[in-house]
Amino acid sequence: MTDQGQASGGPLWIGTSWKMTKGIAEARAFARGLSDHVRRHGTARVRPFVIPSFTALAATREELGPDSPVLLGVQNAHWEDEGAWTGEVSVPQAKDAGAQLVEIGHSERREHFNETTETTRLKVAAVLAHGLVPLLCIGESAEVKRSGDSSRFILEQAAGALDGLTVEQVTRVLIAYEPIWAIGDKGRPATVDELREPFADLGREYGARTGGLLYGGSVGPDNAEDLLGIEQVTGLFIGRAAWQLPGYLRILEMTAAHPKARGVGSR
Ligand code: PGA
């Protein structure tokens, strides 16, 4: 098999962030359909997660039901537990509303909301302290890629955010590599060849130490299988292609049928 501990035995994470889309009714419909699907088909080695807006969190939780195998996340949380931070939501508040996972450091937050390596470090620590799963997003711009510095850049982002954690804490962190140039409508899907080197570097550093190494950026039914085929990849983080339930379910089904999901051993 492979020298990546997670790839050989851990779950395959398949998640979607709805970003700033979906009202409560849409969120409910999606969650109800997803819940039906996993009840009928199970999830096997696949670990689904959905990340709604805060406004739809409780409704999504309700539709998924208790003990759902689908992890529920939030797109951001503050590092302090409470206080005078107008407009922010803390990790305990997110947990209270049903969140089990917290997305940290998405490039849109780094670009538009002053997220820095230091704030991602504070947030990862806060999320771990409250027993939730941190999903740390890292990724370089087109400019950094052009300069040939991608690996150094993303390894620094990851190292900075995980600085000071114990070995055990690091095992609970998920890392999503999402090159900025590959994200969203204006992005260009990355080729598997372009991703081999960054994932080889991330795999060497974090593959066996963290809870998973995900890929994100223009993931869809057409490229999901190939992306999962990258040796170190143990999950996909999806935006647009999974905002409608059929798109998400297709990728879940493809993942369940992928050779990696049928590999021997489990954690
Ligand atoms: P996209 O978004 O799949 O729509 O490119 C990915 C992301 O931002 O995580």
PDB file of C-alpha atoms and ligand atoms in Angstrom:
ATOM      1  CA  MET A   1       0.000   0.000   0.000  1.00  0.00           C
ATOM      2  CA  THR A   2       1.374   3.342   0.996  1.00  0.00           C
ATOM      3  CA  ASP A   3       3.351   4.826   3.820  1.00  0.00           C
ATOM      4  CA  GLN A   4       0.535   7.227   4.652  1.00  0.00           C
ATOM      5  CA  GLY A   5      -1.125   5.984   7.808  1.00  0.00           C
ATOM      6  CA  GLN A   6      -4.383   7.738   7.082  1.00  0.00           C
ATOM      7  CA  ALA A   7      -4.575   6.715   3.446  1.00  0.00           C
ATOM      8  CA  SER A   8      -4.136   3.087   4.356  1.00  0.00           C
ATOM      9  CA  GLY A   9      -6.682   2.823   7.115  1.00  0.00           C
ATOM     10  CA  GLY A  10      -8.467   6.007   8.092  1.00  0.00           C
ATOM     11  CA  PRO A  11     -11.725   7.420   6.800  1.00  0.00           C
ATOM     12  CA  LEU A  12     -12.071   9.300   3.532  1.00  0.00           C
ATOM     13  CA  TRP A  13     -13.449  12.752   4.326  1.00  0.00           C
ATOM     14  CA  ILE A  14     -15.947  14.146   1.850  1.00  0.00           C
ATOM     15  CA  GLY A  15     -17.242  17.535   2.838  1.00  0.00           C
ATOM     16  CA  THR A  16     -18.858  20.639   1.517  1.00  0.00           C
ATOM     17  CA  SER A  17     -18.957  24.207   2.733  1.00  0.00           C
ATOM     18  CA  TRP A  18     -22.009  26.060   1.568  1.00  0.00           C
ATOM     19  CA  LYS A  19     -20.153  29.363   2.033  1.00  0.00           C
ATOM     20  CA  MET A  20     -22.670  32.258   2.078  1.00  0.00           C
ATOM     21  CA  THR A  21     -25.495  30.346   0.372  1.00  0.00           C
ATOM     22  CA  LYS A  22     -28.712  28.612   1.448  1.00  0.00           C
ATOM     23  CA  GLY A  23     -31.474  29.774   3.746  1.00  0.00           C
ATOM     24  CA  ILE A  24     -33.011  27.538   6.368  1.00  0.00           C
ATOM     25  CA  ALA A  25     -35.514  25.812   4.056  1.00  0.00           C
ATOM     26  CA  GLU A  26     -32.821  24.898   1.517  1.00  0.00           C
ATOM     27  CA  ALA A  27     -30.500  23.704   4.249  1.00  0.00           C
ATOM     28  CA  ARG A  28     -33.251  21.523   5.706  1.00  0.00           C
ATOM     29  CA  ALA A  29     -34.067  19.977   2.331  1.00  0.00           C
ATOM     30  CA  PHE A  30     -30.410  19.153   1.658  1.00  0.00           C
ATOM     31  CA  ALA A  31     -29.852  17.709   5.139  1.00  0.00           C
ATOM     32  CA  ARG A  32     -33.040  15.644   4.994  1.00  0.00           C
ATOM     33  CA  GLY A  33     -32.037  14.157   1.650  1.00  0.00           C
ATOM     34  CA  LEU A  34     -28.510  13.459   2.845  1.00  0.00           C
ATOM     35  CA  SER A  35     -29.786  11.883   6.021  1.00  0.00           C
ATOM     36  CA  ASP A  36     -32.105   9.577   4.007  1.00  0.00           C
ATOM     37  CA  HIS A  37     -29.216   8.630   1.748  1.00  0.00           C
ATOM     38  CA  VAL A  38     -26.841   7.672   4.544  1.00  0.00           C
ATOM     39  CA  ARG A  39     -29.586   5.786   6.365  1.00  0.00           C
ATOM     40  CA  ARG A  40     -30.272   3.721   3.244  1.00  0.00           C
ATOM     41  CA  HIS A  41     -26.717   3.228   2.009  1.00  0.00           C
ATOM     42  CA  GLY A  42     -24.531   3.696   5.077  1.00  0.00           C
ATOM     43  CA  THR A  43     -21.220   5.500   4.862  1.00  0.00           C
ATOM     44  CA  ALA A  44     -18.668   2.668   5.224  1.00  0.00           C
ATOM     45  CA  ARG A  45     -15.191   4.225   5.147  1.00  0.00           C
ATOM     46  CA  VAL A  46     -16.492   7.603   3.963  1.00  0.00           C
ATOM     47  CA  ARG A  47     -16.888  10.379   6.510  1.00  0.00           C
ATOM     48  CA  PRO A  48     -19.258  13.034   5.159  1.00  0.00           C
ATOM     49  CA  PHE A  49     -19.374  16.554   6.561  1.00  0.00           C
ATOM     50  CA  VAL A  50     -21.414  19.646   5.770  1.00  0.00           C
ATOM     51  CA  ILE A  51     -20.665  23.218   6.744  1.00  0.00           C
ATOM     52  CA  PRO A  52     -23.680  25.542   6.574  1.00  0.00           C
ATOM     53  CA  SER A  53     -23.930  29.205   7.507  1.00  0.00           C
ATOM     54  CA  PHE A  54     -24.447  29.843  11.205  1.00  0.00           C
ATOM     55  CA  THR A  55     -28.069  30.758  10.503  1.00  0.00           C
ATOM     56  CA  ALA A  56     -28.811  27.279   9.153  1.00  0.00           C
ATOM     57  CA  LEU A  57     -26.729  25.316  11.643  1.00  0.00           C
ATOM     58  CA  ALA A  58     -29.451  24.347  14.104  1.00  0.00           C
ATOM     59  CA  ALA A  59     -31.921  23.429  11.361  1.00  0.00           C
ATOM     60  CA  THR A  60     -29.314  21.300   9.596  1.00  0.00           C
ATOM     61  CA  ARG A  61     -28.491  19.580  12.897  1.00  0.00           C
ATOM     62  CA  GLU A  62     -32.163  18.856  13.469  1.00  0.00           C
ATOM     63  CA  GLU A  63     -32.635  17.291  10.028  1.00  0.00           C
ATOM     64  CA  LEU A  64     -29.495  15.175  10.281  1.00  0.00           C
ATOM     65  CA  GLY A  65     -30.815  13.837  13.564  1.00  0.00           C
ATOM     66  CA  PRO A  66     -28.975  12.548  16.618  1.00  0.00           C
ATOM     67  CA  ASP A  67     -25.968  10.271  16.119  1.00  0.00           C
ATOM     68  CA  SER A  68     -25.727  11.095  12.430  1.00  0.00           C
ATOM     69  CA  PRO A  69     -22.567   9.851  10.718  1.00  0.00           C
ATOM     70  CA  VAL A  70     -22.516  13.222   8.935  1.00  0.00           C
ATOM     71  CA  LEU A  71     -20.307  15.678  10.771  1.00  0.00           C
ATOM     72  CA  LEU A  72     -21.641  19.208  11.055  1.00  0.00           C
ATOM     73  CA  GLY A  73     -19.296  22.158  10.842  1.00  0.00           C
ATOM     74  CA  VAL A  74     -19.042  25.921  10.919  1.00  0.00           C
ATOM     75  CA  GLN A  75     -17.049  28.076   8.514  1.00  0.00           C
ATOM     76  CA  ASN A  76     -15.245  30.065  11.177  1.00  0.00           C
ATOM     77  CA  ALA A  77     -15.152  30.625  14.931  1.00  0.00           C
ATOM     78  CA  HIS A  78     -13.390  33.043  17.254  1.00  0.00           C
ATOM     79  CA  TRP A  79     -10.533  31.871  19.444  1.00  0.00           C
ATOM     80  CA  GLU A  80     -11.902  33.426  22.642  1.00  0.00           C
ATOM     81  CA  ASP A  81     -14.704  31.614  24.474  1.00  0.00           C
ATOM     82  CA  GLU A  82     -16.747  34.768  25.007  1.00  0.00           C
ATOM     83  CA  GLY A  83     -16.484  38.504  25.326  1.00  0.00           C
ATOM     84  CA  ALA A  84     -16.779  41.819  23.524  1.00  0.00           C
ATOM     85  CA  TRP A  85     -16.224  40.603  19.966  1.00  0.00           C
ATOM     86  CA  THR A  86     -19.195  42.000  18.069  1.00  0.00           C
ATOM     87  CA  GLY A  87     -20.303  39.870  15.163  1.00  0.00           C
ATOM     88  CA  GLU A  88     -18.194  36.867  16.097  1.00  0.00           C
ATOM     89  CA  VAL A  89     -19.205  33.380  17.208  1.00  0.00           C
ATOM     90  CA  SER A  90     -17.088  31.405  19.664  1.00  0.00           C
ATOM     91  CA  VAL A  91     -16.206  27.713  19.568  1.00  0.00           C
ATOM     92  CA  PRO A  92     -18.375  26.919  22.641  1.00  0.00           C
ATOM     93  CA  GLN A  93     -21.293  28.741  20.996  1.00  0.00           C
ATOM     94  CA  ALA A  94     -20.817  26.815  17.764  1.00  0.00           C
ATOM     95  CA  LYS A  95     -20.591  23.579  19.740  1.00  0.00           C
ATOM     96  CA  ASP A  96     -23.736  24.484  21.655  1.00  0.00           C
ATOM     97  CA  ALA A  97     -25.558  24.879  18.322  1.00  0.00           C
ATOM     98  CA  GLY A  98     -24.426  21.424  17.205  1.00  0.00           C
ATOM     99  CA  ALA A  99     -21.108  21.973  15.440  1.00  0.00           C
ATOM    100  CA  GLN A 100     -18.535  19.196  15.599  1.00  0.00           C
ATOM    101  CA  LEU A 101     -16.007  20.625  13.170  1.00  0.00           C
ATOM    102  CA  VAL A 102     -14.652  24.132  12.569  1.00  0.00           C
ATOM    103  CA  GLU A 103     -13.211  25.303   9.267  1.00  0.00           C
ATOM    104  CA  ILE A 104     -10.217  27.565   9.828  1.00  0.00           C
ATOM    105  CA  GLY A 105      -8.245  29.799   7.508  1.00  0.00           C
ATOM    106  CA  HIS A 106     -10.123  29.417   4.238  1.00  0.00           C
ATOM    107  CA  SER A 107      -8.439  31.612   1.643  1.00  0.00           C
ATOM    108  CA  GLU A 108     -11.546  33.811   1.390  1.00  0.00           C
ATOM    109  CA  ARG A 109     -11.206  34.575   5.094  1.00  0.00           C
ATOM    110  CA  ARG A 110      -7.489  35.179   4.741  1.00  0.00           C
ATOM    111  CA  GLU A 111      -8.070  37.515   1.806  1.00  0.00           C
ATOM    112  CA  HIS A 112     -11.118  39.466   2.974  1.00  0.00           C
ATOM    113  CA  PHE A 113     -11.190  39.157   6.769  1.00  0.00           C
ATOM    114  CA  ASN A 114      -7.590  39.481   7.850  1.00  0.00           C
ATOM    115  CA  GLU A 115      -7.132  35.852   8.816  1.00  0.00           C
ATOM    116  CA  THR A 116      -3.421  35.297   9.411  1.00  0.00           C
ATOM    117  CA  THR A 117      -1.216  32.389  10.351  1.00  0.00           C
ATOM    118  CA  GLU A 118      -1.357  33.660  13.916  1.00  0.00           C
ATOM    119  CA  THR A 119      -5.173  33.764  14.041  1.00  0.00           C
ATOM    120  CA  THR A 120      -5.358  30.298  12.502  1.00  0.00           C
ATOM    121  CA  ARG A 121      -3.013  29.078  15.235  1.00  0.00           C
ATOM    122  CA  LEU A 122      -5.209  30.574  17.962  1.00  0.00           C
ATOM    123  CA  LYS A 123      -8.331  29.081  16.376  1.00  0.00           C
ATOM    124  CA  VAL A 124      -6.902  25.587  15.931  1.00  0.00           C
ATOM    125  CA  ALA A 125      -5.925  25.574  19.617  1.00  0.00           C
ATOM    126  CA  ALA A 126      -9.381  26.807  20.706  1.00  0.00           C
ATOM    127  CA  VAL A 127     -11.175  24.215  18.593  1.00  0.00           C
ATOM    128  CA  LEU A 128      -9.046  21.403  19.992  1.00  0.00           C
ATOM    129  CA  ALA A 129      -9.515  22.663  23.546  1.00  0.00           C
ATOM    130  CA  HIS A 130     -13.271  22.230  23.118  1.00  0.00           C
ATOM    131  CA  GLY A 131     -13.000  18.796  21.565  1.00  0.00           C
ATOM    132  CA  LEU A 132     -14.089  19.731  18.036  1.00  0.00           C
ATOM    133  CA  VAL A 133     -12.317  18.873  14.802  1.00  0.00           C
ATOM    134  CA  PRO A 134     -10.264  21.681  13.239  1.00  0.00           C
ATOM    135  CA  LEU A 135     -10.258  21.718   9.446  1.00  0.00           C
ATOM    136  CA  LEU A 136      -7.272  23.886   8.605  1.00  0.00           C
ATOM    137  CA  CYS A 137      -7.273  25.282   5.059  1.00  0.00           C
ATOM    138  CA  ILE A 138      -3.987  26.204   3.432  1.00  0.00           C
ATOM    139  CA  GLY A 139      -3.097  27.168  -0.110  1.00  0.00           C
ATOM    140  CA  GLU A 140      -0.954  29.433  -2.210  1.00  0.00           C
ATOM    141  CA  SER A 141      -1.871  32.173  -4.680  1.00  0.00           C
ATOM    142  CA  ALA A 142      -1.183  32.007  -8.415  1.00  0.00           C
ATOM    143  CA  GLU A 143       1.690  34.392  -7.843  1.00  0.00           C
ATOM    144  CA  VAL A 144       3.369  32.140  -5.292  1.00  0.00           C
ATOM    145  CA  LYS A 145       2.824  29.169  -7.602  1.00  0.00           C
ATOM    146  CA  ARG A 146       4.460  31.051 -10.470  1.00  0.00           C
ATOM    147  CA  SER A 147       7.473  31.771  -8.312  1.00  0.00           C
ATOM    148  CA  GLY A 148       7.886  28.035  -7.698  1.00  0.00           C
ATOM    149  CA  ASP A 149       7.464  28.438  -3.962  1.00  0.00           C
ATOM    150  CA  SER A 150       4.184  26.588  -3.386  1.00  0.00           C
ATOM    151  CA  SER A 151       5.469  23.833  -1.129  1.00  0.00           C
ATOM    152  CA  ARG A 152       7.466  26.108   1.136  1.00  0.00           C
ATOM    153  CA  PHE A 153       4.496  28.478   1.397  1.00  0.00           C
ATOM    154  CA  ILE A 154       1.908  25.860   2.348  1.00  0.00           C
ATOM    155  CA  LEU A 155       4.236  24.030   4.712  1.00  0.00           C
ATOM    156  CA  GLU A 156       4.835  27.324   6.517  1.00  0.00           C
ATOM    157  CA  GLN A 157       1.108  28.010   6.749  1.00  0.00           C
ATOM    158  CA  ALA A 158       0.544  24.559   8.234  1.00  0.00           C
ATOM    159  CA  ALA A 159       3.508  24.683  10.611  1.00  0.00           C
ATOM    160  CA  GLY A 160       2.486  28.132  11.868  1.00  0.00           C
ATOM    161  CA  ALA A 161      -1.091  27.063  12.546  1.00  0.00           C
ATOM    162  CA  LEU A 162      -0.060  23.857  14.334  1.00  0.00           C
ATOM    163  CA  ASP A 163       2.752  25.435  16.322  1.00  0.00           C
ATOM    164  CA  GLY A 164       2.730  24.456  19.997  1.00  0.00           C
ATOM    165  CA  LEU A 165       0.350  21.503  19.688  1.00  0.00           C
ATOM    166  CA  THR A 166       1.111  18.112  21.186  1.00  0.00           C
ATOM    167  CA  VAL A 167       1.560  15.084  18.960  1.00  0.00           C
ATOM    168  CA  GLU A 168      -1.850  13.826  20.104  1.00  0.00           C
ATOM    169  CA  GLN A 169      -3.542  17.143  19.291  1.00  0.00           C
ATOM    170  CA  VAL A 170      -2.080  17.139  15.787  1.00  0.00           C
ATOM    171  CA  THR A 171      -3.681  13.731  15.140  1.00  0.00           C
ATOM    172  CA  ARG A 172      -7.078  15.417  15.494  1.00  0.00           C
ATOM    173  CA  VAL A 173      -6.423  18.098  12.868  1.00  0.00           C
ATOM    174  CA  LEU A 174      -7.579  17.822   9.266  1.00  0.00           C
ATOM    175  CA  ILE A 175      -5.623  19.775   6.679  1.00  0.00           C
ATOM    176  CA  ALA A 176      -7.263  20.856   3.427  1.00  0.00           C
ATOM    177  CA  TYR A 177      -4.879  21.946   0.709  1.00  0.00           C
ATOM    178  CA  GLU A 178      -6.793  24.389  -1.464  1.00  0.00           C
ATOM    179  CA  PRO A 179      -4.660  26.322  -3.950  1.00  0.00           C
ATOM    180  CA  ILE A 180      -6.296  29.733  -4.330  1.00  0.00           C
ATOM    181  CA  TRP A 181      -5.893  29.658  -8.105  1.00  0.00           C
ATOM    182  CA  ALA A 182      -8.064  26.536  -8.255  1.00  0.00           C
ATOM    183  CA  ILE A 183     -10.975  27.790  -6.130  1.00  0.00           C
ATOM    184  CA  GLY A 184     -14.326  29.097  -7.307  1.00  0.00           C
ATOM    185  CA  ASP A 185     -15.745  30.471 -10.549  1.00  0.00           C
ATOM    186  CA  LYS A 186     -12.569  32.361 -11.331  1.00  0.00           C
ATOM    187  CA  GLY A 187     -10.362  29.402 -10.535  1.00  0.00           C
ATOM    188  CA  ARG A 188      -8.862  26.857 -12.880  1.00  0.00           C
ATOM    189  CA  PRO A 189      -9.106  23.198 -11.833  1.00  0.00           C
ATOM    190  CA  ALA A 190      -5.709  21.846 -10.821  1.00  0.00           C
ATOM    191  CA  THR A 191      -4.407  18.851 -12.695  1.00  0.00           C
ATOM    192  CA  VAL A 192      -3.396  15.740 -10.807  1.00  0.00           C
ATOM    193  CA  ASP A 193       0.164  16.278 -11.993  1.00  0.00           C
ATOM    194  CA  GLU A 194       0.260  19.765 -10.496  1.00  0.00           C
ATOM    195  CA  LEU A 195      -0.852  18.385  -7.154  1.00  0.00           C
ATOM    196  CA  ARG A 196       1.633  15.531  -6.845  1.00  0.00           C
ATOM    197  CA  GLU A 197       4.493  17.603  -5.515  1.00  0.00           C
ATOM    198  CA  PRO A 198       2.600  19.644  -2.909  1.00  0.00           C
ATOM    199  CA  PHE A 199       0.877  16.492  -1.677  1.00  0.00           C
ATOM    200  CA  ALA A 200       4.144  14.562  -1.559  1.00  0.00           C
ATOM    201  CA  ASP A 201       5.556  17.344   0.622  1.00  0.00           C
ATOM    202  CA  LEU A 202       2.457  17.592   2.795  1.00  0.00           C
ATOM    203  CA  GLY A 203       2.301  13.816   3.052  1.00  0.00           C
ATOM    204  CA  ARG A 204       5.890  13.580   4.224  1.00  0.00           C
ATOM    205  CA  GLU A 205       5.317  16.200   6.877  1.00  0.00           C
ATOM    206  CA  TYR A 206       1.724  15.525   7.950  1.00  0.00           C
ATOM    207  CA  GLY A 207       0.321  12.417   6.243  1.00  0.00           C
ATOM    208  CA  ALA A 208       0.831  10.044   9.112  1.00  0.00           C
ATOM    209  CA  ARG A 209       0.575  12.659  11.875  1.00  0.00           C
ATOM    210  CA  THR A 210      -2.763  14.359  11.200  1.00  0.00           C
ATOM    211  CA  GLY A 211      -6.336  13.123  10.902  1.00  0.00           C
ATOM    212  CA  GLY A 212      -6.399  13.585   7.141  1.00  0.00           C
ATOM    213  CA  LEU A 213      -5.119  15.473   4.106  1.00  0.00           C
ATOM    214  CA  LEU A 214      -7.930  16.783   1.949  1.00  0.00           C
ATOM    215  CA  TYR A 215      -7.885  18.457  -1.422  1.00  0.00           C
ATOM    216  CA  GLY A 216     -10.186  21.357  -2.330  1.00  0.00           C
ATOM    217  CA  GLY A 217     -10.631  23.677  -5.312  1.00  0.00           C
ATOM    218  CA  SER A 218     -13.014  23.040  -8.225  1.00  0.00           C
ATOM    219  CA  VAL A 219     -13.655  19.469  -7.156  1.00  0.00           C
ATOM    220  CA  GLY A 220     -16.571  17.873  -8.990  1.00  0.00           C
ATOM    221  CA  PRO A 221     -17.877  14.521 -10.185  1.00  0.00           C
ATOM    222  CA  ASP A 222     -15.560  14.703 -13.212  1.00  0.00           C
ATOM    223  CA  ASN A 223     -12.283  14.908 -11.318  1.00  0.00           C
ATOM    224  CA  ALA A 224     -13.110  13.502  -7.855  1.00  0.00           C
ATOM    225  CA  GLU A 225     -11.964   9.992  -8.651  1.00  0.00           C
ATOM    226  CA  ASP A 226      -8.594  11.098 -10.031  1.00  0.00           C
ATOM    227  CA  LEU A 227      -8.008  13.477  -7.131  1.00  0.00           C
ATOM    228  CA  LEU A 228      -8.728  10.709  -4.640  1.00  0.00           C
ATOM    229  CA  GLY A 229      -6.199   8.628  -6.533  1.00  0.00           C
ATOM    230  CA  ILE A 230      -3.353  10.934  -5.422  1.00  0.00           C
ATOM    231  CA  GLU A 231      -1.507   8.803  -2.914  1.00  0.00           C
ATOM    232  CA  GLN A 232      -1.573  11.170   0.054  1.00  0.00           C
ATOM    233  CA  VAL A 233      -5.135  12.471  -0.434  1.00  0.00           C
ATOM    234  CA  THR A 234      -7.605  11.182   2.159  1.00  0.00           C
ATOM    235  CA  GLY A 235     -10.534  13.414   1.392  1.00  0.00           C
ATOM    236  CA  LEU A 236     -12.121  16.127  -0.712  1.00  0.00           C
ATOM    237  CA  PHE A 237     -13.473  19.500   0.312  1.00  0.00           C
ATOM    238  CA  ILE A 238     -16.050  20.695  -2.172  1.00  0.00           C
ATOM    239  CA  GLY A 239     -17.756  24.004  -2.873  1.00  0.00           C
ATOM    240  CA  ARG A 240     -20.007  24.625  -5.849  1.00  0.00           C
ATOM    241  CA  ALA A 241     -20.285  21.078  -7.168  1.00  0.00           C
ATOM    242  CA  ALA A 242     -21.792  19.866  -3.895  1.00  0.00           C
ATOM    243  CA  TRP A 243     -24.192  22.697  -3.175  1.00  0.00           C
ATOM    244  CA  GLN A 244     -26.988  20.738  -4.822  1.00  0.00           C
ATOM    245  CA  LEU A 245     -27.600  17.418  -3.128  1.00  0.00           C
ATOM    246  CA  PRO A 246     -27.320  15.219  -6.274  1.00  0.00           C
ATOM    247  CA  GLY A 247     -23.799  16.544  -6.927  1.00  0.00           C
ATOM    248  CA  TYR A 248     -22.728  15.824  -3.366  1.00  0.00           C
ATOM    249  CA  LEU A 249     -24.300  12.359  -3.348  1.00  0.00           C
ATOM    250  CA  ARG A 250     -22.563  11.473  -6.587  1.00  0.00           C
ATOM    251  CA  ILE A 251     -19.186  12.291  -5.115  1.00  0.00           C
ATOM    252  CA  LEU A 252     -20.045  10.373  -1.932  1.00  0.00           C
ATOM    253  CA  GLU A 253     -20.977   7.324  -3.998  1.00  0.00           C
ATOM    254  CA  MET A 254     -17.880   7.584  -6.158  1.00  0.00           C
ATOM    255  CA  THR A 255     -15.754   7.764  -3.032  1.00  0.00           C
ATOM    256  CA  ALA A 256     -17.443   4.744  -1.480  1.00  0.00           C
ATOM    257  CA  ALA A 257     -16.634   2.794  -4.662  1.00  0.00           C
ATOM    258  CA  HIS A 258     -13.047   4.069  -4.880  1.00  0.00           C
ATOM    259  CA  PRO A 259     -10.237   1.531  -4.350  1.00  0.00           C
ATOM    260  CA  LYS A 260      -9.000   3.616  -1.416  1.00  0.00           C
ATOM    261  CA  ALA A 261     -12.332   3.174   0.360  1.00  0.00           C
ATOM    262  CA  ARG A 262     -12.157  -0.559  -0.192  1.00  0.00           C
ATOM    263  CA  GLY A 263      -8.596  -0.835   1.132  1.00  0.00           C
ATOM    264  CA  VAL A 264      -7.961  -3.249   3.964  1.00  0.00           C
ATOM    265  CA  GLY A 265      -7.765  -2.160   7.557  1.00  0.00           C
ATOM    266  CA  SER A 266      -9.662   0.428   9.489  1.00  0.00           C
ATOM    267  CA  ARG A 267      -9.038   2.718  12.385  1.00  0.00           C
TER     268      ARG A 267
HETATM  269  P1  PGA B   1     -15.067  25.301  -5.169  1.00  0.00           P
HETATM  270  O1  PGA B   1     -14.729  25.812  -3.694  1.00  0.00           O
HETATM  271  O2  PGA B   1     -15.214  23.794  -5.079  1.00  0.00           O
HETATM  272  O3  PGA B   1     -16.356  25.973  -5.510  1.00  0.00           O
HETATM  273  O4  PGA B   1     -13.938  25.687  -6.045  1.00  0.00           O
HETATM  274  C1  PGA B   1     -13.775  25.127  -2.937  1.00  0.00           C
HETATM  275  C2  PGA B   1     -13.523  25.797  -1.629  1.00  0.00           C
HETATM  276  O5  PGA B   1     -13.475  27.034  -1.550  1.00  0.00           O
HETATM  277  O6  PGA B   1     -13.329  25.092  -0.628  1.00  0.00           O
END
